[in-house]
Amino acid sequence: SDSMMLVSVDTRHQKLKVTSFLRDTYLAIPGIGSNKLTNAYSLGGGKVKGAKKIVSTIEANFGTDIDRFVIIDFNAFVKIIDRLGGVTITLTTKTDSRGRTEADLINLYSGDKNKVHNGVNNLSGKQARYYARIRAIG
C-alpha cells in the first residue's frame, strides 16, 4: 500500500485528526515478523485481508483500536478528486535528477489535456494521482 492514514473523529468537540504512517517504517507484523508497514498489505493477502493486516499491525505497534477502515485504490482516488471538483495544490520549482519540475512530470505523465504550471493549481483526479506518485523530487 502506498499510503496509510489513521483518521480519529472526536464527535464531542467536532474535531478530526489525521495521522499518516511512513510506508517504509519497520514494524512487527503480527504472525509474520519485522517488515516494512507497506508490505503488511501484500503479506496479509492483499485487498480486505491485507488491509486487515495493516490494521492489526498498527493496533499492535501503537496501542490503538481501529473501528473501521477504507481501501481507496488509485482509480477510486481519481473519481473522488473529480467528484470534489479537483484539489488545490501548490507545485514547487524543485526538480528531479533530469531537471523536470512537478508540473513538467504531471503534464508529461498524467494524461490530462489541461496543463498545470509551477505555483497554485486546481488538479484533476488524473493530475492528483500522478502528483501523489511523485517520489523523485524533494
XYZ file of C-alpha atoms in Angstrom:
138
model
C 0.000 0.000 0.000
C 1.233 3.495 -0.804
C -0.354 5.488 1.971
C -1.757 4.631 5.363
C -3.623 7.199 7.433
C -5.474 6.930 10.702
C -8.435 9.291 10.983
C -9.653 9.979 14.521
C -13.097 11.537 14.837
C -13.961 13.450 18.023
C -17.712 13.970 17.723
C -17.964 15.673 21.103
C -15.623 18.513 20.094
C -16.308 18.214 16.346
C -12.639 17.649 15.506
C -10.907 15.408 13.040
C -7.295 14.296 13.409
C -5.325 12.566 10.646
C -2.133 10.632 11.372
C -0.017 9.440 8.438
C 2.238 6.417 8.757
C 5.515 6.246 6.837
C 5.219 3.303 4.475
C 8.860 2.212 4.918
C 8.715 2.080 8.734
C 9.795 -1.317 10.055
C 7.249 -2.728 12.497
C 6.333 -6.097 13.980
C 3.677 -7.517 11.664
C 1.535 -9.960 13.685
C 2.133 -13.558 12.615
C 4.854 -12.522 10.163
C 7.690 -10.691 11.939
C 9.550 -7.457 11.324
C 8.961 -5.855 7.942
C 8.007 -2.568 6.311
C 4.484 -1.405 7.114
C 3.760 -1.101 3.382
C 4.434 -4.839 2.978
C 1.758 -5.795 5.533
C -0.851 -5.363 2.790
C 0.637 -7.890 0.362
C 1.916 -10.229 3.105
C -1.594 -10.232 4.547
C -3.076 -11.347 1.235
C -4.000 -8.043 -0.426
C -7.407 -6.338 -0.653
C -9.541 -6.757 2.504
C -7.239 -9.349 4.144
C -4.218 -7.132 3.501
C -5.996 -4.067 4.866
C -6.920 -6.031 7.997
C -3.234 -6.974 8.386
C -2.279 -3.284 8.227
C -4.941 -2.521 10.857
C -3.698 -5.274 13.193
C -0.091 -4.119 12.679
C -0.899 -0.515 13.577
C -3.013 -1.614 16.544
C -0.274 -3.921 17.873
C 2.574 -1.441 17.438
C 0.859 1.770 18.505
C -1.618 0.505 21.117
C -4.680 1.891 19.402
C -8.042 0.390 18.472
C -9.254 0.915 14.909
C -13.012 0.545 14.422
C -13.279 0.742 10.635
C -11.119 1.045 7.548
C -11.454 2.166 3.951
C -9.470 0.937 0.968
C -9.041 3.519 -1.783
C -7.156 2.439 -4.898
C -5.838 4.928 -7.442
C -8.939 4.574 -9.664
C -11.228 5.478 -6.758
C -8.801 8.271 -5.799
C -9.241 9.840 -9.264
C -13.040 9.595 -9.052
C -13.154 11.103 -5.549
C -10.951 14.073 -6.527
C -13.013 14.705 -9.673
C -16.272 14.445 -7.703
C -14.942 17.089 -5.290
C -14.150 19.413 -8.202
C -10.391 18.890 -8.019
C -7.828 19.613 -5.343
C -5.805 22.821 -4.948
C -2.060 22.168 -4.765
C 0.946 24.494 -4.924
C 3.530 22.975 -7.277
C 7.131 23.865 -6.480
C 10.030 24.678 -8.776
C 12.155 21.860 -7.303
C 13.393 19.449 -9.950
C 14.211 15.770 -10.298
C 17.615 14.476 -11.466
C 16.656 15.307 -15.084
C 15.704 18.915 -14.315
C 11.933 18.331 -14.506
C 9.566 20.129 -12.112
C 6.417 18.644 -10.578
C 4.391 20.483 -13.230
C 6.574 19.035 -16.002
C 6.048 15.493 -14.696
C 2.294 15.894 -14.229
C 1.911 17.324 -17.745
C 4.055 14.537 -19.192
C 2.509 11.533 -17.444
C -0.986 12.329 -16.133
C -2.758 12.027 -19.480
C -4.853 15.112 -18.703
C -5.318 17.555 -21.608
C -5.332 20.567 -19.255
C -1.803 21.636 -18.388
C -0.540 22.744 -14.974
C 2.219 25.209 -14.059
C 4.508 25.958 -11.126
C 2.505 27.652 -8.378
C -1.133 27.187 -7.348
C -3.224 24.792 -9.470
C -6.553 23.016 -9.195
C -5.593 19.448 -10.112
C -7.997 16.992 -11.718
C -8.190 13.442 -10.433
C -5.682 12.195 -13.026
C -3.267 15.019 -12.245
C -3.626 14.485 -8.483
C -2.961 10.755 -8.920
C 0.300 11.459 -10.689
C 1.235 14.158 -8.163
C 0.651 11.645 -5.342
C 3.039 9.213 -7.034
C 5.949 11.653 -7.457
C 8.840 10.482 -5.295
C 11.841 11.727 -7.254
C 11.598 15.361 -6.119
C 12.238 16.792 -2.695
